[in-house]
Coordinates of N, CA and C in Angstrom, one line a residue:
M1 N 12.5 -45.0 32.9 CA 12.4 -45.3 31.5 C 13.8 -45.3 30.9
K2 N 14.7 -44.4 31.3 CA 16.1 -44.3 30.8 C 16.8 -45.6 31.1
S3 N 16.7 -46.1 32.3 CA 17.4 -47.4 32.7 C 16.9 -48.6 31.9
S4 N 15.6 -48.6 31.6 CA 15.1 -49.8 30.8 C 15.6 -49.7 29.4
I5 N 15.8 -48.5 28.8 CA 16.4 -48.4 27.5 C 17.8 -48.8 27.5
T6 N 18.6 -48.4 28.6 CA 20.0 -48.8 28.7 C 20.1 -50.3 28.8
I7 N 19.2 -50.9 29.6 CA 19.3 -52.4 29.8 C 19.0 -53.1 28.4
L8 N 17.9 -52.5 27.7 CA 17.6 -53.1 26.4 C 18.8 -53.0 25.4
A9 N 19.4 -51.8 25.4 CA 20.6 -51.6 24.6 C 21.7 -52.6 24.9
I10 N 22.0 -52.8 26.2 CA 23.1 -53.7 26.6 C 22.7 -55.1 26.2
F11 N 21.4 -55.5 26.4 CA 21.0 -56.8 26.1 C 21.1 -57.1 24.5
T12 N 20.7 -56.1 23.7 CA 20.8 -56.2 22.3 C 22.2 -56.3 21.8
L13 N 23.1 -55.5 22.5 CA 24.5 -55.6 22.1 C 25.1 -57.0 22.5
F14 N 24.7 -57.5 23.7 CA 25.1 -58.8 24.1 C 24.7 -59.9 23.1
I15 N 23.4 -59.9 22.7 CA 22.9 -60.9 21.8 C 23.6 -60.8 20.4
S16 N 23.8 -59.6 19.9 CA 24.5 -59.5 18.6 C 25.9 -59.9 18.7
C17 N 26.6 -59.7 19.8 CA 28.0 -60.2 19.9 C 28.0 -61.7 20.0
K18 N 27.0 -62.2 20.7 CA 27.0 -63.7 20.9 C 26.7 -64.4 19.5
E19 N 25.8 -63.8 18.8 CA 25.5 -64.4 17.4 C 26.8 -64.3 16.5
E20 N 27.5 -63.2 16.6 CA 28.6 -63.0 15.8 C 29.7 -64.0 16.1
S21 N 29.9 -64.3 17.4 CA 31.0 -65.1 17.9 C 30.7 -66.6 17.6
T22 N 29.5 -67.0 17.3 CA 29.2 -68.4 17.0 C 29.3 -68.7 15.5
T23 N 29.4 -67.6 14.7 CA 29.6 -67.8 13.3 C 31.1 -68.3 13.1
K24 N 31.3 -69.4 12.5 CA 32.6 -70.0 12.3 C 33.0 -69.9 10.8
I25 N 34.1 -69.3 10.6 CA 34.6 -69.2 9.2 C 35.8 -70.2 9.1
N26 N 35.7 -71.1 8.1 CA 36.8 -72.0 7.9 C 37.8 -71.5 6.9
K27 N 38.9 -71.1 7.3 CA 40.0 -70.7 6.4 C 40.6 -71.9 5.7
Y28 N 40.8 -72.9 6.5 CA 41.4 -74.2 6.1 C 40.4 -75.3 5.8
F29 N 40.8 -76.3 5.1 CA 39.9 -77.4 4.9 C 39.3 -77.9 6.2
D30 N 38.1 -78.2 6.2 CA 37.4 -78.6 7.4 C 37.6 -80.1 7.8
L31 N 38.8 -80.4 8.2 CA 39.1 -81.8 8.6 C 38.3 -82.3 9.8
K32 N 38.0 -81.4 10.7 CA 37.2 -81.7 11.9 C 35.9 -82.3 11.5
T33 N 35.2 -81.7 10.6 CA 33.9 -82.2 10.2 C 34.0 -83.5 9.4
S34 N 35.0 -83.6 8.5 CA 35.3 -84.9 7.8 C 35.6 -86.0 8.7
I35 N 36.4 -85.8 9.7 CA 36.8 -86.9 10.7 C 35.6 -87.2 11.6
T36 N 34.9 -86.2 12.0 CA 33.7 -86.4 12.9 C 32.6 -87.3 12.1
N37 N 32.5 -87.0 10.8 CA 31.6 -87.8 10.0 C 32.1 -89.2 9.9
Q38 N 33.4 -89.4 9.8 CA 34.0 -90.8 9.7 C 33.7 -91.5 11.0
I39 N 33.9 -90.8 12.1 CA 33.6 -91.4 13.5 C 32.2 -91.8 13.5
N40 N 31.2 -91.0 13.1 CA 29.8 -91.4 13.1 C 29.5 -92.6 12.2
V41 N 30.1 -92.7 11.0 CA 29.9 -93.8 10.1 C 30.5 -95.1 10.8
L42 N 31.7 -95.0 11.3 CA 32.4 -96.1 11.9 C 31.7 -96.6 13.1
N43 N 31.2 -95.7 13.9 CA 30.4 -96.1 15.1 C 29.2 -96.9 14.7
K44 N 28.6 -96.5 13.6 CA 27.3 -97.1 13.2 C 27.6 -98.4 12.5
E45 N 28.6 -98.5 11.6 CA 28.8 -99.7 10.8 C 29.6 -100.7 11.6
K46 N 30.5 -100.3 12.5 CA 31.3 -101.2 13.3 C 32.1 -102.2 12.5
P47 N 32.9 -101.8 11.5 CA 33.7 -102.7 10.7 C 34.8 -103.4 11.6
T48 N 35.2 -104.5 11.1 CA 36.3 -105.2 11.8 C 37.7 -104.7 11.1
F49 N 38.6 -104.3 12.0 CA 39.9 -103.9 11.5 C 41.0 -104.9 12.0
S50 N 42.0 -105.1 11.2 CA 43.2 -105.8 11.7 C 44.1 -104.7 12.2
K51 N 44.3 -104.8 13.5 CA 45.0 -103.7 14.2 C 46.3 -104.2 14.8
T52 N 47.4 -103.6 14.4 CA 48.7 -103.9 14.9 C 49.3 -102.8 15.8
V53 N 49.7 -103.2 17.0 CA 50.3 -102.3 18.0 C 51.7 -102.7 18.3
W54 N 52.6 -101.8 18.1 CA 54.0 -102.1 18.4 C 54.4 -101.6 19.8
S55 N 54.9 -102.4 20.6 CA 55.4 -102.0 21.9 C 56.8 -102.6 22.1
D56 N 57.8 -101.8 22.4 CA 59.2 -102.2 22.4 C 59.6 -102.9 21.2
N57 N 59.2 -102.4 20.0 CA 59.5 -103.0 18.7 C 58.9 -104.3 18.5
T58 N 58.0 -104.8 19.3 CA 57.3 -106.1 19.1 C 55.9 -105.9 18.7
P59 N 55.6 -106.3 17.5 CA 54.2 -106.1 17.0 C 53.2 -107.2 17.6
E60 N 52.0 -106.7 17.8 CA 50.9 -107.6 18.2 C 49.7 -107.3 17.4
T61 N 49.2 -108.2 16.6 CA 48.1 -108.0 15.7 C 46.9 -108.7 16.2
K62 N 45.7 -108.0 16.1 CA 44.4 -108.6 16.5 C 43.4 -108.1 15.6
D63 N 42.3 -108.9 15.3 CA 41.2 -108.4 14.6 C 40.2 -107.8 15.7
V64 N 39.8 -106.5 15.5 CA 39.0 -105.8 16.5 C 37.9 -105.1 15.9
K65 N 36.8 -105.0 16.7 CA 35.7 -104.0 16.4 C 35.8 -102.9 17.4
I66 N 36.2 -101.8 17.0 CA 36.4 -100.7 17.9 C 35.1 -100.1 18.4
E67 N 35.0 -100.0 19.7 CA 33.7 -99.5 20.3 C 33.6 -98.0 20.3
D68 N 34.7 -97.3 20.5 CA 34.6 -95.8 20.6 C 35.6 -95.2 19.6
W69 N 35.0 -94.9 18.4 CA 35.9 -94.3 17.4 C 36.3 -92.9 17.7
S70 N 35.6 -92.1 18.5 CA 36.0 -90.8 18.8 C 37.3 -90.8 19.6
K71 N 37.4 -91.8 20.5 CA 38.7 -92.0 21.3 C 39.8 -92.5 20.4
E72 N 39.5 -93.4 19.5 CA 40.4 -94.1 18.6 C 41.1 -93.0 17.6
L73 N 40.2 -92.1 17.1 CA 40.7 -91.1 16.2 C 40.9 -89.7 16.8
E74 N 41.1 -89.7 18.1 CA 41.2 -88.4 18.8 C 42.4 -87.6 18.2
L75 N 43.5 -88.2 18.0 CA 44.7 -87.5 17.4 C 44.4 -86.8 16.1
F76 N 43.5 -87.5 15.3 CA 43.2 -86.9 14.0 C 42.3 -85.6 14.2
L77 N 41.5 -85.6 15.2 CA 40.7 -84.4 15.5 C 41.6 -83.3 15.9
Q78 N 42.7 -83.6 16.5 CA 43.6 -82.5 17.0 C 44.3 -81.8 15.8
T79 N 44.1 -82.3 14.6 CA 44.7 -81.7 13.5 C 43.8 -80.5 12.9
D80 N 42.7 -80.3 13.6 CA 41.8 -79.2 13.1 C 42.6 -77.8 13.2
L81 N 42.7 -77.2 12.0 CA 43.4 -75.9 11.9 C 42.4 -74.7 12.0
N82 N 41.1 -75.0 12.0 CA 40.1 -73.9 12.0 C 39.8 -73.4 13.4
K83 N 40.8 -73.0 14.1 CA 40.7 -72.4 15.5 C 41.2 -71.0 15.4
P84 N 40.5 -70.1 16.1 CA 40.9 -68.7 16.1 C 42.4 -68.4 16.2
A85 N 43.1 -69.1 17.1 CA 44.5 -68.9 17.3 C 45.4 -69.3 16.1
Y86 N 44.8 -70.2 15.2 CA 45.6 -70.7 14.1 C 45.3 -69.9 12.8
L87 N 44.5 -68.9 12.8 CA 43.9 -68.3 11.6 C 45.0 -67.9 10.6
N88 N 46.1 -67.3 10.9 CA 47.1 -66.9 9.9 C 48.4 -67.6 10.1
S89 N 48.4 -68.8 10.7 CA 49.6 -69.5 11.1 C 50.2 -70.4 10.1
Y90 N 49.5 -70.7 9.0 CA 50.0 -71.7 8.1 C 50.1 -71.2 6.6
E91 N 51.2 -71.7 6.0 CA 51.3 -71.4 4.5 C 50.5 -72.5 3.8
I92 N 49.9 -72.1 2.7 CA 49.0 -73.0 2.0 C 49.5 -73.2 0.6
N93 N 49.7 -74.5 0.2 CA 49.9 -74.9 -1.2 C 48.8 -75.8 -1.6
Q94 N 48.1 -75.4 -2.7 CA 46.9 -76.1 -3.1 C 46.7 -76.3 -4.6
S95 N 46.2 -77.5 -4.9 CA 45.8 -77.8 -6.3 C 44.4 -78.4 -6.2
D96 N 43.9 -78.9 -7.3 CA 42.5 -79.5 -7.3 C 42.4 -80.7 -6.4
S97 N 43.5 -81.4 -6.3 CA 43.4 -82.7 -5.5 C 44.3 -82.8 -4.3
L98 N 45.1 -81.7 -4.1 CA 46.1 -81.8 -2.9 C 46.1 -80.4 -2.2
I99 N 46.0 -80.5 -0.9 CA 46.2 -79.3 -0.1 C 47.3 -79.6 0.9
V100 N 48.3 -78.7 1.0 CA 49.4 -78.9 2.0 C 49.5 -77.6 2.8
Y101 N 49.4 -77.8 4.1 CA 49.6 -76.7 5.1 C 50.9 -76.9 5.8
H102 N 51.7 -75.9 5.9 CA 53.0 -75.9 6.7 C 52.9 -74.8 7.7
L103 N 53.3 -75.1 8.9 CA 53.3 -74.0 10.0 C 54.4 -73.0 9.6
K104 N 54.0 -71.8 9.7 CA 55.0 -70.7 9.4 C 56.1 -70.7 10.5
K105 N 57.3 -70.4 10.1 CA 58.5 -70.5 11.0 C 58.3 -69.6 12.2
S106 N 57.6 -68.5 12.1 CA 57.4 -67.6 13.2 C 56.4 -68.1 14.3
E107 N 55.7 -69.2 14.0 CA 54.6 -69.7 14.8 C 55.1 -70.9 15.7
N108 N 54.4 -71.1 16.8 CA 54.7 -72.2 17.7 C 53.4 -72.9 18.1
L109 N 52.9 -73.8 17.2 CA 51.7 -74.5 17.4 C 51.9 -76.0 17.3
P110 N 51.1 -76.8 17.8 CA 51.4 -78.3 17.8 C 51.3 -78.9 16.4
V111 N 50.4 -78.5 15.5 CA 50.3 -79.1 14.2 C 51.3 -78.5 13.3
N112 N 52.3 -79.3 12.9 CA 53.4 -78.8 12.1 C 53.1 -78.7 10.6
N113 N 52.4 -79.8 10.1 CA 52.0 -79.8 8.7 C 50.9 -80.8 8.5
I114 N 50.2 -80.6 7.4 CA 49.1 -81.5 7.1 C 49.1 -81.6 5.5
K115 N 48.9 -82.8 5.1 CA 48.7 -83.1 3.6 C 47.3 -83.7 3.4
I116 N 46.5 -83.1 2.6 CA 45.2 -83.6 2.4 C 45.0 -83.9 0.9
L117 N 44.6 -85.2 0.6 CA 44.2 -85.6 -0.8 C 42.7 -85.6 -0.9
L118 N 42.3 -85.0 -2.1 CA 40.8 -84.9 -2.3 C 40.5 -85.5 -3.7
K119 N 39.3 -86.0 -3.8 CA 38.8 -86.5 -5.1 C 37.3 -86.0 -5.1
N120 N 37.0 -85.1 -6.1 CA 35.7 -84.5 -6.2 C 35.4 -83.8 -4.9
N121 N 36.3 -83.1 -4.3 CA 36.2 -82.3 -3.1 C 35.9 -83.1 -1.9
Q122 N 36.1 -84.4 -1.9 CA 35.9 -85.3 -0.8 C 37.3 -85.8 -0.3
L123 N 37.4 -85.9 1.0 CA 38.7 -86.4 1.6 C 38.9 -87.9 1.2
T124 N 40.1 -88.2 0.6 CA 40.5 -89.5 0.3 C 41.7 -90.0 1.1
A125 N 42.5 -89.0 1.6 CA 43.6 -89.4 2.4 C 44.1 -88.1 3.1
M126 N 44.7 -88.3 4.3 CA 45.4 -87.2 5.0 C 46.5 -87.7 5.8
E127 N 47.5 -86.9 6.1 CA 48.5 -87.2 7.0 C 49.0 -85.9 7.6
A128 N 49.4 -86.0 8.9 CA 49.8 -84.8 9.6 C 50.9 -85.1 10.6
T129 N 51.7 -84.1 11.0 CA 52.7 -84.2 12.0 C 52.3 -83.3 13.2
I130 N 52.3 -83.8 14.4 CA 51.9 -83.0 15.6 C 53.1 -83.1 16.6
A131 N 53.5 -82.0 17.1 CA 54.6 -82.1 18.1 C 54.2 -81.2 19.3
N132 N 54.5 -81.6 20.5 CA 54.3 -80.8 21.7 C 55.6 -80.9 22.5
Q133 N 55.9 -79.8 23.2 CA 57.1 -79.8 24.0 C 56.9 -78.8 25.1
N134 N 57.2 -79.3 26.4 CA 57.2 -78.4 27.5 C 58.3 -78.9 28.5
Y135 N 58.3 -78.3 29.7 CA 59.4 -78.7 30.6 C 59.2 -80.1 31.2
L136 N 58.1 -80.8 31.0 CA 57.8 -82.1 31.5 C 58.0 -83.2 30.5
Y137 N 57.6 -82.9 29.2 CA 57.6 -84.0 28.2 C 57.8 -83.4 26.8
E138 N 58.0 -84.3 25.9 CA 58.2 -84.0 24.5 C 57.6 -85.1 23.7
T139 N 56.6 -84.7 22.8 CA 56.0 -85.7 22.0 C 56.1 -85.3 20.5
D140 N 56.1 -86.3 19.7 CA 56.2 -86.2 18.2 C 55.3 -87.3 17.6
K141 N 54.3 -86.9 16.9 CA 53.3 -87.8 16.4 C 53.1 -87.6 14.9
H142 N 52.9 -88.7 14.2 CA 52.6 -88.7 12.8 C 51.3 -89.5 12.7
V143 N 50.3 -88.9 12.0 CA 49.0 -89.7 11.8 C 48.8 -89.7 10.3
K144 N 48.1 -90.8 9.9 CA 47.8 -91.0 8.4 C 46.5 -91.7 8.3
M145 N 45.7 -91.4 7.4 CA 44.4 -92.0 7.2 C 44.1 -92.1 5.7
T146 N 43.5 -93.2 5.2 CA 43.0 -93.3 3.9 C 41.6 -93.7 3.9
L147 N 40.8 -93.3 2.9 CA 39.4 -93.6 2.8 C 39.2 -94.3 1.4
V148 N 38.3 -95.2 1.4 CA 37.8 -95.8 0.2 C 36.3 -95.8 0.2
D149 N 35.7 -95.3 -0.9 CA 34.2 -95.1 -0.9 C 33.7 -94.3 0.3
N150 N 34.5 -93.2 0.6 CA 34.2 -92.3 1.6 C 34.1 -92.9 3.0
V151 N 34.8 -94.0 3.3 CA 34.9 -94.6 4.6 C 36.4 -95.0 4.9
V152 N 36.8 -94.7 6.1 CA 38.2 -95.0 6.5 C 38.4 -96.5 6.3
N153 N 39.5 -96.8 5.6 CA 39.9 -98.2 5.4 C 41.3 -98.5 6.0
Y154 N 42.1 -97.4 6.4 CA 43.4 -97.6 6.9 C 43.7 -96.3 7.8
Y155 N 44.4 -96.6 8.9 CA 45.0 -95.4 9.6 C 46.2 -95.9 10.4
L156 N 47.1 -94.9 10.6 CA 48.4 -95.1 11.2 C 48.6 -94.0 12.2
I157 N 49.0 -94.3 13.4 CA 49.4 -93.4 14.4 C 50.8 -93.8 15.0
E158 N 51.8 -93.0 14.8 CA 53.1 -93.4 15.3 C 53.8 -92.2 15.8
G159 N 54.8 -92.4 16.7 CA 55.6 -91.3 17.2 C 56.4 -91.7 18.4
T160 N 56.9 -90.7 19.1 CA 57.7 -90.9 20.2 C 57.2 -90.0 21.4
Q161 N 57.6 -90.4 22.6 CA 57.3 -89.6 23.7 C 58.5 -89.7 24.7
K162 N 58.8 -88.6 25.2 CA 59.9 -88.5 26.2 C 59.5 -87.7 27.4
L163 N 59.6 -88.3 28.5 CA 59.3 -87.6 29.8 C 60.7 -87.0 30.3
V164 N 60.6 -86.0 31.0 CA 61.9 -85.3 31.4 C 62.8 -86.2 32.1
F165 N 62.3 -87.2 32.9 CA 63.2 -88.1 33.7 C 63.1 -89.5 33.1
G166 N 62.9 -89.6 31.8 CA 62.9 -91.0 31.2 C 63.5 -91.0 29.8
D167 N 63.5 -92.2 29.3 CA 64.0 -92.4 28.0 C 62.9 -92.2 26.9
K168 N 63.3 -91.9 25.7 CA 62.4 -91.7 24.6 C 61.8 -93.0 24.3
K169 N 60.4 -93.1 24.2 CA 59.7 -94.3 23.9 C 59.0 -94.1 22.6
A170 N 59.1 -95.1 21.7 CA 58.4 -95.1 20.4 C 57.1 -95.9 20.5
F171 N 56.1 -95.4 19.8 CA 54.8 -96.2 19.7 C 54.3 -96.2 18.3
K172 N 53.6 -97.2 17.9 CA 53.0 -97.3 16.6 C 51.7 -98.1 16.6
I173 N 50.7 -97.6 16.0 CA 49.4 -98.3 15.8 C 49.1 -98.2 14.4
E174 N 48.8 -99.4 13.8 CA 48.4 -99.4 12.4 C 47.2 -100.3 12.2
A175 N 46.2 -99.9 11.5 CA 45.0 -100.6 11.4 C 44.4 -100.6 9.9
K176 N 44.0 -101.8 9.5 CA 43.4 -101.9 8.1 C 42.1 -102.6 8.2
V177 N 41.1 -102.1 7.5 CA 39.8 -102.8 7.5 C 39.9 -104.2 6.9
K178 N 39.2 -105.1 7.6 CA 39.2 -106.5 7.1 C 38.2 -106.6 6.0
K179 N 38.6 -107.3 5.0 CA 37.6 -107.5 3.8 C 36.8 -108.7 4.0

């Protein structure tokens, strides 16, 4: 009998810990949900974008219907600050329509800063700087997105990448919805 009570107590403790760990508290603006919602809308509506890709400073522009928006906007998802490791890592400056997050000097995380514009508590624009560095490579990325009528109408992804045994290479992708 004593062993079954012990097992029941351990099981109850396990369940209560599991429930507690799945509760997510968002200290920062929930960009992940906003961008995931945009991905769902764009995958459903399949708008045509005029997309320009710069390679070696030479632009190439095409009208495209993007098939996989989660892949296209992956860098935007990486700006999610609501991760346990990021909890107290950012300074916050906020007004009714603007939120700015800056990485504290004492922290070493990939997202350096984010600027979020809101209208009626809805995302209308965002931009962020992401940087990663280790002994093999160094990257520096800037992403920007604007929304009209709660749907993405423009985005920019640009930056540089340098491998340890190579030159620094710049990249830029800019896309605007076709009217």
